Amino acid sequence: PNLHTTPTNQVKSQLIMGLEIRIPKSDRAKRAVEKRAPKLIENGKKTLILQGTKTSNMLNNVLTELYHLKRGSAIRYTRKNDNIRPFENGGETSLEFYSLKTDCSLFVYGAHSKKRPNNLVLGRTYDHHIYDLVEVGVENFKSMKDFSYDKKLAPRVGSKPFFAFIGEGFESVEELKHLKEVLLELFRGEVIENLNLSGVDRVYVCTATSSNTVFFTHCALRLKRSGKVVPRMELVEVGPSMDLVVRRHRLPNEGLTKQAMRKSIDPHKKKPKNVKSDFEGVRGRVYIPDQE
């Protein structure tokens, strides 16, 4: 091709470092590009749920119920994926491609084998590249259908959950600390400032039964009279519940963590006058008018 020719208005493309960057033409495409653009306050994180070459019936039920718990903020792929191996070099390419395609920054990958039966890999991505990974085995799974309760207590879509982490292992064991971070990121939903008490109708209870095993269960909250402003709460188990046995985990490197935790500066925010901040703290200068 002749590199000295300028692109026409019909193509509307730019050639930068040998890559063709297409400019959106329709308003719908422009809105989609703006939605994925970097923001000071990011959108709620979506979760990609997918499976490997072989899965068991129990693992399929686990993936389905995780999808129902995150309804509205999750995407489920039911086809088998042969070339996804999160902990191996080169086995993350397809996973990162699906993350970019669906704009999901969290993922749950299920696979079943003789060496690692009923295996779940929970992970996060940064800039659509693998950030960290936690691999757990699912045992003693009980579905939502195995619990009997009043259907009025069923958690509503879009409600905010509580989290209860019971056990010293979440503060002392590195694997459980990492699992706690990933579970919080996976189920907390959008970050909000104000919360209505009626919108809090469920709780995730995680109990560290050993140094590598966590009992995970989902409960509904029943509000009862207490004679005070704050009502008394009772827990009703609604499922699912399971034991999560930590098998492998991979932490992000320090450079990637610093890059992911970096906060952007709002260009529209006005800088306060006569205020300086240094190692001594924040100092302000006050001007006093001449006294008569």
PDB file of C-alpha atoms in Angstrom:
ATOM      1  CA  PRO A   1       0.000   0.000   0.000  1.00  0.00           C
ATOM      2  CA  ASN A   2       1.021   3.580  -0.661  1.00  0.00           C
ATOM      3  CA  LEU A   3       1.722   5.138   2.732  1.00  0.00           C
ATOM      4  CA  HIS A   4       1.731   8.669   1.335  1.00  0.00           C
ATOM      5  CA  THR A   5      -1.975   8.626   0.431  1.00  0.00           C
ATOM      6  CA  THR A   6      -4.318  10.146   2.987  1.00  0.00           C
ATOM      7  CA  PRO A   7      -7.334   8.098   4.156  1.00  0.00           C
ATOM      8  CA  THR A   8     -10.713   9.172   2.751  1.00  0.00           C
ATOM      9  CA  ASN A   9     -13.648  10.429   4.792  1.00  0.00           C
ATOM     10  CA  GLN A  10     -15.488   7.164   4.258  1.00  0.00           C
ATOM     11  CA  VAL A  11     -12.807   5.128   6.010  1.00  0.00           C
ATOM     12  CA  LYS A  12     -12.239   7.652   8.841  1.00  0.00           C
ATOM     13  CA  SER A  13      -9.350   5.762  10.314  1.00  0.00           C
ATOM     14  CA  GLN A  14      -5.929   6.566  11.649  1.00  0.00           C
ATOM     15  CA  LEU A  15      -2.762   4.552  11.276  1.00  0.00           C
ATOM     16  CA  ILE A  16      -0.741   4.680  14.486  1.00  0.00           C
ATOM     17  CA  MET A  17       2.280   2.423  14.894  1.00  0.00           C
ATOM     18  CA  GLY A  18       0.968   0.048  12.233  1.00  0.00           C
ATOM     19  CA  LEU A  19      -2.416  -0.497  13.967  1.00  0.00           C
ATOM     20  CA  GLU A  20      -5.692   0.655  12.495  1.00  0.00           C
ATOM     21  CA  ILE A  21      -7.888   2.542  14.946  1.00  0.00           C
ATOM     22  CA  ARG A  22     -11.483   2.729  13.777  1.00  0.00           C
ATOM     23  CA  ILE A  23     -13.532   5.754  14.734  1.00  0.00           C
ATOM     24  CA  PRO A  24     -17.185   5.017  15.627  1.00  0.00           C
ATOM     25  CA  LYS A  25     -19.605   6.416  13.069  1.00  0.00           C
ATOM     26  CA  SER A  26     -23.046   5.914  14.628  1.00  0.00           C
ATOM     27  CA  ASP A  27     -24.285   7.483  17.856  1.00  0.00           C
ATOM     28  CA  ARG A  28     -24.867   4.049  19.322  1.00  0.00           C
ATOM     29  CA  ALA A  29     -21.236   3.063  18.730  1.00  0.00           C
ATOM     30  CA  LYS A  30     -20.036   6.358  20.211  1.00  0.00           C
ATOM     31  CA  ARG A  31     -22.080   5.777  23.376  1.00  0.00           C
ATOM     32  CA  ALA A  32     -20.649   2.255  23.674  1.00  0.00           C
ATOM     33  CA  VAL A  33     -17.072   3.574  23.375  1.00  0.00           C
ATOM     34  CA  GLU A  34     -17.729   6.319  25.943  1.00  0.00           C
ATOM     35  CA  LYS A  35     -19.224   3.756  28.329  1.00  0.00           C
ATOM     36  CA  ARG A  36     -15.977   1.760  28.287  1.00  0.00           C
ATOM     37  CA  ALA A  37     -13.706   4.801  28.495  1.00  0.00           C
ATOM     38  CA  PRO A  38     -11.712   5.391  31.717  1.00  0.00           C
ATOM     39  CA  LYS A  39     -13.629   7.346  34.379  1.00  0.00           C
ATOM     40  CA  LEU A  40     -12.838   8.908  37.729  1.00  0.00           C
ATOM     41  CA  ILE A  41     -15.735   6.916  39.228  1.00  0.00           C
ATOM     42  CA  GLU A  42     -15.814   3.556  37.496  1.00  0.00           C
ATOM     43  CA  ASN A  43     -18.948   1.608  36.669  1.00  0.00           C
ATOM     44  CA  GLY A  44     -19.987  -1.421  38.684  1.00  0.00           C
ATOM     45  CA  LYS A  45     -17.800  -4.448  38.031  1.00  0.00           C
ATOM     46  CA  LYS A  46     -19.305  -7.274  35.985  1.00  0.00           C
ATOM     47  CA  THR A  47     -18.495 -10.961  36.382  1.00  0.00           C
ATOM     48  CA  LEU A  48     -17.812 -13.453  33.602  1.00  0.00           C
ATOM     49  CA  ILE A  49     -18.830 -17.038  34.445  1.00  0.00           C
ATOM     50  CA  LEU A  50     -17.508 -19.757  32.126  1.00  0.00           C
ATOM     51  CA  GLN A  51     -16.444 -23.398  32.172  1.00  0.00           C
ATOM     52  CA  GLY A  52     -13.702 -25.650  30.874  1.00  0.00           C
ATOM     53  CA  THR A  53     -13.667 -28.792  28.751  1.00  0.00           C
ATOM     54  CA  LYS A  54     -15.134 -31.049  31.414  1.00  0.00           C
ATOM     55  CA  THR A  55     -17.474 -30.206  34.284  1.00  0.00           C
ATOM     56  CA  SER A  56     -19.527 -32.213  36.758  1.00  0.00           C
ATOM     57  CA  ASN A  57     -23.242 -31.818  37.508  1.00  0.00           C
ATOM     58  CA  MET A  58     -22.450 -30.311  40.889  1.00  0.00           C
ATOM     59  CA  LEU A  59     -20.071 -27.785  39.362  1.00  0.00           C
ATOM     60  CA  ASN A  60     -22.665 -26.789  36.753  1.00  0.00           C
ATOM     61  CA  ASN A  61     -25.157 -26.150  39.570  1.00  0.00           C
ATOM     62  CA  VAL A  62     -22.567 -24.060  41.424  1.00  0.00           C
ATOM     63  CA  LEU A  63     -21.910 -21.888  38.357  1.00  0.00           C
ATOM     64  CA  THR A  64     -25.647 -21.502  37.685  1.00  0.00           C
ATOM     65  CA  GLU A  65     -26.435 -20.411  41.235  1.00  0.00           C
ATOM     66  CA  LEU A  66     -23.508 -17.987  41.323  1.00  0.00           C
ATOM     67  CA  TYR A  67     -24.956 -16.492  38.142  1.00  0.00           C
ATOM     68  CA  HIS A  68     -28.374 -16.133  39.834  1.00  0.00           C
ATOM     69  CA  LEU A  69     -26.813 -14.492  42.891  1.00  0.00           C
ATOM     70  CA  LYS A  70     -25.172 -11.892  40.631  1.00  0.00           C
ATOM     71  CA  ARG A  71     -28.096 -11.452  38.263  1.00  0.00           C
ATOM     72  CA  GLY A  72     -27.879  -8.153  36.430  1.00  0.00           C
ATOM     73  CA  SER A  73     -24.101  -7.867  36.779  1.00  0.00           C
ATOM     74  CA  ALA A  74     -22.908 -11.211  35.373  1.00  0.00           C
ATOM     75  CA  ILE A  75     -22.499 -12.885  31.990  1.00  0.00           C
ATOM     76  CA  ARG A  76     -22.659 -16.683  31.683  1.00  0.00           C
ATOM     77  CA  TYR A  77     -20.936 -18.696  28.920  1.00  0.00           C
ATOM     78  CA  THR A  78     -22.167 -22.301  28.728  1.00  0.00           C
ATOM     79  CA  ARG A  79     -19.948 -23.538  25.887  1.00  0.00           C
ATOM     80  CA  LYS A  80     -16.856 -25.614  26.652  1.00  0.00           C
ATOM     81  CA  ASN A  81     -13.478 -23.873  26.454  1.00  0.00           C
ATOM     82  CA  ASP A  82     -10.520 -26.095  25.624  1.00  0.00           C
ATOM     83  CA  ASN A  83      -7.649 -23.623  25.756  1.00  0.00           C
ATOM     84  CA  ILE A  84      -8.238 -21.819  29.071  1.00  0.00           C
ATOM     85  CA  ARG A  85      -5.714 -22.699  31.799  1.00  0.00           C
ATOM     86  CA  PRO A  86      -5.460 -19.714  34.164  1.00  0.00           C
ATOM     87  CA  PHE A  87      -2.311 -20.791  36.049  1.00  0.00           C
ATOM     88  CA  GLU A  88      -0.277 -21.744  32.954  1.00  0.00           C
ATOM     89  CA  ASN A  89       1.688 -19.536  30.575  1.00  0.00           C
ATOM     90  CA  GLY A  90      -0.300 -19.002  27.403  1.00  0.00           C
ATOM     91  CA  GLY A  91      -3.485 -20.384  28.960  1.00  0.00           C
ATOM     92  CA  GLU A  92      -4.751 -16.921  29.899  1.00  0.00           C
ATOM     93  CA  THR A  93      -5.027 -15.472  26.369  1.00  0.00           C
ATOM     94  CA  SER A  94      -8.586 -16.636  25.680  1.00  0.00           C
ATOM     95  CA  LEU A  95      -9.704 -15.617  29.154  1.00  0.00           C
ATOM     96  CA  GLU A  96      -8.335 -12.094  28.688  1.00  0.00           C
ATOM     97  CA  PHE A  97      -9.992 -11.915  25.259  1.00  0.00           C
ATOM     98  CA  TYR A  98     -13.399 -12.793  26.754  1.00  0.00           C
ATOM     99  CA  SER A  99     -12.813 -10.239  29.509  1.00  0.00           C
ATOM    100  CA  LEU A 100     -12.187  -7.538  26.904  1.00  0.00           C
ATOM    101  CA  LYS A 101     -15.119  -8.645  24.763  1.00  0.00           C
ATOM    102  CA  THR A 102     -17.648  -8.617  27.617  1.00  0.00           C
ATOM    103  CA  ASP A 103     -16.054  -5.731  29.588  1.00  0.00           C
ATOM    104  CA  CYS A 104     -15.872  -7.897  32.730  1.00  0.00           C
ATOM    105  CA  SER A 105     -13.222  -7.317  35.380  1.00  0.00           C
ATOM    106  CA  LEU A 106     -14.114 -10.389  37.499  1.00  0.00           C
ATOM    107  CA  PHE A 107     -14.390 -14.005  36.409  1.00  0.00           C
ATOM    108  CA  VAL A 108     -15.330 -17.445  37.737  1.00  0.00           C
ATOM    109  CA  TYR A 109     -13.953 -20.433  35.819  1.00  0.00           C
ATOM    110  CA  GLY A 110     -15.120 -23.979  36.555  1.00  0.00           C
ATOM    111  CA  ALA A 111     -13.416 -27.222  35.500  1.00  0.00           C
ATOM    112  CA  HIS A 112     -13.452 -30.849  36.646  1.00  0.00           C
ATOM    113  CA  SER A 113     -10.630 -33.382  36.425  1.00  0.00           C
ATOM    114  CA  LYS A 114      -9.348 -36.409  38.303  1.00  0.00           C
ATOM    115  CA  LYS A 115      -6.461 -34.421  39.770  1.00  0.00           C
ATOM    116  CA  ARG A 116      -8.593 -31.401  40.727  1.00  0.00           C
ATOM    117  CA  PRO A 117     -12.269 -32.390  41.040  1.00  0.00           C
ATOM    118  CA  ASN A 118     -14.964 -29.674  41.159  1.00  0.00           C
ATOM    119  CA  ASN A 119     -12.424 -26.921  40.682  1.00  0.00           C
ATOM    120  CA  LEU A 120     -13.267 -23.199  40.734  1.00  0.00           C
ATOM    121  CA  VAL A 121     -10.866 -20.407  39.797  1.00  0.00           C
ATOM    122  CA  LEU A 122     -11.834 -16.947  41.035  1.00  0.00           C
ATOM    123  CA  GLY A 123      -9.904 -14.002  39.672  1.00  0.00           C
ATOM    124  CA  ARG A 124      -9.717 -10.322  38.904  1.00  0.00           C
ATOM    125  CA  THR A 125      -8.385  -8.465  35.878  1.00  0.00           C
ATOM    126  CA  TYR A 126      -6.761  -5.076  35.489  1.00  0.00           C
ATOM    127  CA  ASP A 127      -6.867  -3.440  32.058  1.00  0.00           C
ATOM    128  CA  HIS A 128      -8.262  -6.793  30.854  1.00  0.00           C
ATOM    129  CA  HIS A 129      -5.127  -8.650  31.936  1.00  0.00           C
ATOM    130  CA  ILE A 130      -5.012 -11.215  34.754  1.00  0.00           C
ATOM    131  CA  TYR A 131      -4.459  -9.442  38.075  1.00  0.00           C
ATOM    132  CA  ASP A 132      -4.679 -12.273  40.649  1.00  0.00           C
ATOM    133  CA  LEU A 133      -6.079 -15.809  40.966  1.00  0.00           C
ATOM    134  CA  VAL A 134      -7.508 -18.050  43.702  1.00  0.00           C
ATOM    135  CA  GLU A 135      -8.217 -21.727  43.016  1.00  0.00           C
ATOM    136  CA  VAL A 136     -10.642 -23.562  45.318  1.00  0.00           C
ATOM    137  CA  GLY A 137     -12.259 -26.981  45.378  1.00  0.00           C
ATOM    138  CA  VAL A 138     -16.003 -27.243  46.061  1.00  0.00           C
ATOM    139  CA  GLU A 139     -17.188 -29.822  48.596  1.00  0.00           C
ATOM    140  CA  ASN A 140     -20.463 -30.530  50.446  1.00  0.00           C
ATOM    141  CA  PHE A 141     -22.496 -28.372  48.088  1.00  0.00           C
ATOM    142  CA  LYS A 142     -26.170 -27.714  48.929  1.00  0.00           C
ATOM    143  CA  SER A 143     -28.346 -25.955  46.367  1.00  0.00           C
ATOM    144  CA  MET A 144     -31.017 -23.330  46.983  1.00  0.00           C
ATOM    145  CA  LYS A 145     -33.633 -26.013  46.295  1.00  0.00           C
ATOM    146  CA  ASP A 146     -32.437 -27.998  49.327  1.00  0.00           C
ATOM    147  CA  PHE A 147     -33.526 -25.262  51.758  1.00  0.00           C
ATOM    148  CA  SER A 148     -37.130 -24.702  52.834  1.00  0.00           C
ATOM    149  CA  TYR A 149     -38.090 -21.156  53.852  1.00  0.00           C
ATOM    150  CA  ASP A 150     -40.773 -18.563  53.304  1.00  0.00           C
ATOM    151  CA  LYS A 151     -40.420 -17.257  49.757  1.00  0.00           C
ATOM    152  CA  LYS A 152     -41.091 -13.726  51.029  1.00  0.00           C
ATOM    153  CA  LEU A 153     -37.611 -13.865  52.569  1.00  0.00           C
ATOM    154  CA  ALA A 154     -35.957 -14.520  49.216  1.00  0.00           C
ATOM    155  CA  PRO A 155     -33.293 -11.843  48.541  1.00  0.00           C
ATOM    156  CA  ARG A 156     -34.296  -9.270  45.958  1.00  0.00           C
ATOM    157  CA  VAL A 157     -32.276  -8.423  42.863  1.00  0.00           C
ATOM    158  CA  GLY A 158     -30.107  -5.348  43.402  1.00  0.00           C
ATOM    159  CA  SER A 159     -30.084  -5.505  47.216  1.00  0.00           C
ATOM    160  CA  LYS A 160     -26.828  -4.987  49.110  1.00  0.00           C
ATOM    161  CA  PRO A 161     -25.418  -7.891  51.135  1.00  0.00           C
ATOM    162  CA  PHE A 162     -23.668  -7.996  54.486  1.00  0.00           C
ATOM    163  CA  PHE A 163     -20.451  -9.992  54.902  1.00  0.00           C
ATOM    164  CA  ALA A 164     -19.448 -11.949  57.990  1.00  0.00           C
ATOM    165  CA  PHE A 165     -15.952 -13.470  58.127  1.00  0.00           C
ATOM    166  CA  ILE A 166     -15.578 -15.712  61.174  1.00  0.00           C
ATOM    167  CA  GLY A 167     -12.194 -17.074  62.211  1.00  0.00           C
ATOM    168  CA  GLU A 168      -8.667 -15.867  62.877  1.00  0.00           C
ATOM    169  CA  GLY A 169      -7.429 -17.427  59.645  1.00  0.00           C
ATOM    170  CA  PHE A 170      -8.750 -14.491  57.621  1.00  0.00           C
ATOM    171  CA  GLU A 171      -6.234 -12.263  59.411  1.00  0.00           C
ATOM    172  CA  SER A 172      -3.235 -14.602  59.755  1.00  0.00           C
ATOM    173  CA  VAL A 173      -3.239 -17.094  56.844  1.00  0.00           C
ATOM    174  CA  GLU A 174      -2.125 -15.626  53.508  1.00  0.00           C
ATOM    175  CA  GLU A 175      -4.371 -17.891  51.392  1.00  0.00           C
ATOM    176  CA  LEU A 176      -7.506 -17.037  53.386  1.00  0.00           C
ATOM    177  CA  LYS A 177      -6.703 -13.321  53.390  1.00  0.00           C
ATOM    178  CA  HIS A 178      -6.459 -13.424  49.610  1.00  0.00           C
ATOM    179  CA  LEU A 179      -9.691 -15.427  49.309  1.00  0.00           C
ATOM    180  CA  LYS A 180     -11.449 -12.881  51.514  1.00  0.00           C
ATOM    181  CA  GLU A 181     -10.428 -10.018  49.202  1.00  0.00           C
ATOM    182  CA  VAL A 182     -11.640 -11.852  46.103  1.00  0.00           C
ATOM    183  CA  LEU A 183     -14.979 -12.857  47.671  1.00  0.00           C
ATOM    184  CA  LEU A 184     -15.633  -9.288  48.785  1.00  0.00           C
ATOM    185  CA  GLU A 185     -14.879  -8.021  45.288  1.00  0.00           C
ATOM    186  CA  LEU A 186     -17.046 -10.717  43.713  1.00  0.00           C
ATOM    187  CA  PHE A 187     -20.274 -10.259  45.686  1.00  0.00           C
ATOM    188  CA  ARG A 188     -20.339  -6.689  46.971  1.00  0.00           C
ATOM    189  CA  GLY A 189     -21.769  -5.087  43.808  1.00  0.00           C
ATOM    190  CA  GLU A 190     -21.588  -1.359  43.175  1.00  0.00           C
ATOM    191  CA  VAL A 191     -19.925   0.945  45.700  1.00  0.00           C
ATOM    192  CA  ILE A 192     -22.497   3.333  47.179  1.00  0.00           C
ATOM    193  CA  GLU A 193     -22.459   6.053  49.852  1.00  0.00           C
ATOM    194  CA  ASN A 194     -25.979   5.917  51.306  1.00  0.00           C
ATOM    195  CA  LEU A 195     -27.963   2.772  52.085  1.00  0.00           C
ATOM    196  CA  ASN A 196     -31.594   2.132  53.009  1.00  0.00           C
ATOM    197  CA  LEU A 197     -32.006  -0.462  55.763  1.00  0.00           C
ATOM    198  CA  SER A 198     -34.806  -2.204  53.866  1.00  0.00           C
ATOM    199  CA  GLY A 199     -32.387  -2.783  50.973  1.00  0.00           C
ATOM    200  CA  VAL A 200     -30.127  -4.945  53.169  1.00  0.00           C
ATOM    201  CA  ASP A 201     -31.890  -8.303  53.173  1.00  0.00           C
ATOM    202  CA  ARG A 202     -29.109 -10.922  52.993  1.00  0.00           C
ATOM    203  CA  VAL A 203     -25.695 -11.820  54.345  1.00  0.00           C
ATOM    204  CA  TYR A 204     -22.803 -14.004  53.180  1.00  0.00           C
ATOM    205  CA  VAL A 205     -21.282 -15.933  56.084  1.00  0.00           C
ATOM    206  CA  CYS A 206     -17.734 -17.269  55.615  1.00  0.00           C
ATOM    207  CA  THR A 207     -16.317 -19.412  58.429  1.00  0.00           C
ATOM    208  CA  ALA A 208     -12.683 -20.532  58.442  1.00  0.00           C
ATOM    209  CA  THR A 209     -12.888 -24.151  59.638  1.00  0.00           C
ATOM    210  CA  SER A 210      -9.167 -24.834  59.028  1.00  0.00           C
ATOM    211  CA  SER A 211      -6.090 -23.157  57.557  1.00  0.00           C
ATOM    212  CA  ASN A 212      -7.257 -23.850  53.980  1.00  0.00           C
ATOM    213  CA  THR A 213     -11.023 -24.517  54.223  1.00  0.00           C
ATOM    214  CA  VAL A 214     -13.863 -21.990  54.355  1.00  0.00           C
ATOM    215  CA  PHE A 215     -17.529 -22.803  54.904  1.00  0.00           C
ATOM    216  CA  PHE A 216     -19.517 -20.443  52.656  1.00  0.00           C
ATOM    217  CA  THR A 217     -23.263 -19.958  53.067  1.00  0.00           C
ATOM    218  CA  HIS A 218     -25.934 -17.452  52.020  1.00  0.00           C
ATOM    219  CA  CYS A 219     -28.585 -16.293  54.508  1.00  0.00           C
ATOM    220  CA  ALA A 220     -31.604 -14.022  54.405  1.00  0.00           C
ATOM    221  CA  LEU A 221     -32.190 -11.376  57.088  1.00  0.00           C
ATOM    222  CA  ARG A 222     -35.471 -11.337  58.983  1.00  0.00           C
ATOM    223  CA  LEU A 223     -36.176  -8.047  60.744  1.00  0.00           C
ATOM    224  CA  LYS A 224     -38.092  -8.284  64.037  1.00  0.00           C
ATOM    225  CA  ARG A 225     -39.152  -5.804  66.668  1.00  0.00           C
ATOM    226  CA  SER A 226     -36.629  -5.013  69.360  1.00  0.00           C
ATOM    227  CA  GLY A 227     -38.244  -2.117  71.203  1.00  0.00           C
ATOM    228  CA  LYS A 228     -35.565   0.211  69.822  1.00  0.00           C
ATOM    229  CA  VAL A 229     -34.933   2.128  66.632  1.00  0.00           C
ATOM    230  CA  VAL A 230     -32.684  -0.603  65.236  1.00  0.00           C
ATOM    231  CA  PRO A 231     -34.629  -3.852  64.667  1.00  0.00           C
ATOM    232  CA  ARG A 232     -33.449  -7.273  65.793  1.00  0.00           C
ATOM    233  CA  MET A 233     -32.114  -9.455  62.988  1.00  0.00           C
ATOM    234  CA  GLU A 234     -32.412 -13.196  62.536  1.00  0.00           C
ATOM    235  CA  LEU A 235     -30.612 -15.295  59.910  1.00  0.00           C
ATOM    236  CA  VAL A 236     -32.484 -17.775  57.726  1.00  0.00           C
ATOM    237  CA  GLU A 237     -30.295 -19.975  55.534  1.00  0.00           C
ATOM    238  CA  VAL A 238     -31.503 -19.837  51.916  1.00  0.00           C
ATOM    239  CA  GLY A 239     -28.489 -21.304  50.111  1.00  0.00           C
ATOM    240  CA  PRO A 240     -26.336 -22.078  48.409  1.00  0.00           C
ATOM    241  CA  SER A 241     -23.807 -23.403  50.898  1.00  0.00           C
ATOM    242  CA  MET A 242     -20.509 -25.170  50.257  1.00  0.00           C
ATOM    243  CA  ASP A 243     -17.004 -25.813  51.564  1.00  0.00           C
ATOM    244  CA  LEU A 244     -14.254 -23.999  49.657  1.00  0.00           C
ATOM    245  CA  VAL A 245     -10.858 -25.708  49.924  1.00  0.00           C
ATOM    246  CA  VAL A 246      -8.026 -23.407  48.806  1.00  0.00           C
ATOM    247  CA  ARG A 247      -5.669 -25.242  46.440  1.00  0.00           C
ATOM    248  CA  ARG A 248      -3.565 -22.584  44.711  1.00  0.00           C
ATOM    249  CA  HIS A 249      -3.420 -18.799  44.627  1.00  0.00           C
ATOM    250  CA  ARG A 250      -1.361 -16.196  42.827  1.00  0.00           C
ATOM    251  CA  LEU A 251      -0.892 -12.677  44.161  1.00  0.00           C
ATOM    252  CA  PRO A 252      -0.266  -9.680  41.863  1.00  0.00           C
ATOM    253  CA  ASN A 253       3.231  -8.237  41.693  1.00  0.00           C
ATOM    254  CA  GLU A 254       4.005  -4.977  43.478  1.00  0.00           C
ATOM    255  CA  GLY A 255       4.342  -2.905  40.310  1.00  0.00           C
ATOM    256  CA  LEU A 256       0.932  -3.953  39.032  1.00  0.00           C
ATOM    257  CA  THR A 257      -0.627  -3.352  42.446  1.00  0.00           C
ATOM    258  CA  LYS A 258       0.708   0.217  42.584  1.00  0.00           C
ATOM    259  CA  GLN A 259      -0.556   0.869  39.075  1.00  0.00           C
ATOM    260  CA  ALA A 260      -4.019  -0.530  39.871  1.00  0.00           C
ATOM    261  CA  MET A 261      -4.318   1.363  43.191  1.00  0.00           C
ATOM    262  CA  ARG A 262      -3.279   4.701  41.722  1.00  0.00           C
ATOM    263  CA  LYS A 263      -5.963   7.367  42.075  1.00  0.00           C
ATOM    264  CA  SER A 264      -6.664   9.839  39.308  1.00  0.00           C
ATOM    265  CA  ILE A 265      -6.834  13.562  39.934  1.00  0.00           C
ATOM    266  CA  ASP A 266     -10.068  15.292  39.022  1.00  0.00           C
ATOM    267  CA  PRO A 267      -9.114  18.043  36.526  1.00  0.00           C
ATOM    268  CA  HIS A 268     -12.357  19.925  37.201  1.00  0.00           C
ATOM    269  CA  LYS A 269     -11.821  20.108  40.946  1.00  0.00           C
ATOM    270  CA  LYS A 270     -10.711  23.554  42.074  1.00  0.00           C
ATOM    271  CA  LYS A 271      -7.483  23.761  44.012  1.00  0.00           C
ATOM    272  CA  PRO A 272      -7.991  25.329  47.470  1.00  0.00           C
ATOM    273  CA  LYS A 273      -6.228  28.638  47.922  1.00  0.00           C
ATOM    274  CA  ASN A 274      -3.554  29.264  50.544  1.00  0.00           C
ATOM    275  CA  VAL A 275      -3.355  25.569  51.521  1.00  0.00           C
ATOM    276  CA  LYS A 276      -0.188  23.455  51.360  1.00  0.00           C
ATOM    277  CA  SER A 277       0.450  19.857  52.306  1.00  0.00           C
ATOM    278  CA  ASP A 278       3.852  18.368  53.128  1.00  0.00           C
ATOM    279  CA  PHE A 279       5.331  15.777  55.474  1.00  0.00           C
ATOM    280  CA  GLU A 280       4.196  17.855  58.475  1.00  0.00           C
ATOM    281  CA  GLY A 281       0.552  17.731  57.372  1.00  0.00           C
ATOM    282  CA  VAL A 282      -1.860  20.219  55.832  1.00  0.00           C
ATOM    283  CA  ARG A 283      -1.080  23.879  56.488  1.00  0.00           C
ATOM    284  CA  GLY A 284      -3.240  26.889  55.695  1.00  0.00           C
ATOM    285  CA  ARG A 285      -2.364  30.594  55.466  1.00  0.00           C
ATOM    286  CA  VAL A 286      -4.828  33.069  56.926  1.00  0.00           C
ATOM    287  CA  TYR A 287      -4.728  36.755  55.958  1.00  0.00           C
ATOM    288  CA  ILE A 288      -5.728  39.227  58.706  1.00  0.00           C
ATOM    289  CA  PRO A 289      -6.797  42.727  57.599  1.00  0.00           C
ATOM    290  CA  ASP A 290      -5.068  45.790  59.051  1.00  0.00           C
ATOM    291  CA  GLN A 291      -6.455  46.797  62.446  1.00  0.00           C
ATOM    292  CA  GLU A 292      -7.742  50.325  62.946  1.00  0.00           C
TER     293      GLU A 292
END
